[in-house]
Amino acid sequence: VQLQASGGGSVQAGNSLRLSCAASGSGFRRFGFNTFDLSWYRQAPGKKREQVAIHSSGTYTQYEDSVKGRFTISRDNGKNSAYLQMNSLKPEDTGVYYCMARSPAHDDYWGQGTQVTVSS
């Protein structure tokens, strides 16, 4: 399974970005993409990686408290893709954002990360 994250950039506070995560690979032969839980994590400079949002293989979603009401995670199983719509960005949202896919067998796959920088 390979995950390719994109959509990061440098924006001013209050603006929006939409991150995309495209999944591919033979790993989906055993379990279809639609059976994977999908998550977005971020890692700010000098801090531990933290989970920002998760979308289950069904319809369940959960968000880290600081992004609730501003970020929306979604997925398109037909495109083997996940998204993170980030609105009202704040400087504290700055970091490298990673997508992660967890199979029903609890194997975790990580993308390479995309940088998000929010200036005040």
Short mmCIF file of C-alpha atoms in Angstrom, two decimals, residues 49-91:
data_model
loop_
_atom_site.label_atom_id
_atom_site.label_comp_id
_atom_site.label_asym_id
_atom_site.label_seq_id
_atom_site.Cartn_x
_atom_site.Cartn_y
_atom_site.Cartn_z
CA ARG A 49 2.90 13.38 15.93
CA GLU A 50 -0.78 13.66 16.83
CA GLN A 51 -3.92 12.37 15.26
CA VAL A 52 -6.04 15.16 13.84
CA ALA A 53 -8.97 13.27 12.35
CA ILE A 54 -10.12 9.75 11.63
CA HIS A 55 -12.69 8.36 9.24
CA SER A 56 -13.71 4.78 9.80
CA SER A 57 -14.41 2.37 7.01
CA GLY A 58 -18.03 3.25 7.61
CA THR A 59 -19.30 6.72 8.41
CA TYR A 60 -17.75 7.36 11.82
CA THR A 61 -15.51 10.40 12.13
CA GLN A 62 -13.65 11.88 15.06
CA TYR A 63 -11.54 15.00 15.45
CA GLU A 64 -8.89 16.32 17.77
CA ASP A 65 -10.45 19.01 19.96
CA SER A 66 -8.52 21.95 18.53
CA VAL A 67 -9.75 21.30 14.98
CA LYS A 68 -13.39 20.48 15.65
CA GLY A 69 -15.67 22.68 13.62
CA ARG A 70 -12.83 23.77 11.33
CA PHE A 71 -11.53 20.55 9.73
CA THR A 72 -13.53 17.94 7.85
CA ILE A 73 -12.24 14.51 6.90
CA SER A 74 -13.81 12.70 3.98
CA ARG A 75 -13.09 9.81 1.69
CA ASP A 76 -13.94 8.69 -1.82
CA ASN A 77 -13.70 4.93 -2.00
CA GLY A 78 -14.20 4.99 -5.76
CA LYS A 79 -11.01 7.04 -6.08
CA ASN A 80 -9.08 5.33 -3.27
CA SER A 81 -8.63 8.73 -1.72
CA ALA A 82 -9.01 10.61 1.53
CA TYR A 83 -9.26 14.33 2.08
CA LEU A 84 -8.88 16.86 4.86
CA GLN A 85 -10.64 20.17 4.36
CA MET A 86 -9.05 22.70 6.68
CA ASN A 87 -10.83 26.00 7.21
CA SER A 88 -10.09 28.97 9.45
CA LEU A 89 -6.48 27.91 9.71
CA LYS A 90 -4.44 29.10 12.66
CA PRO A 91 -0.67 29.39 13.12
#
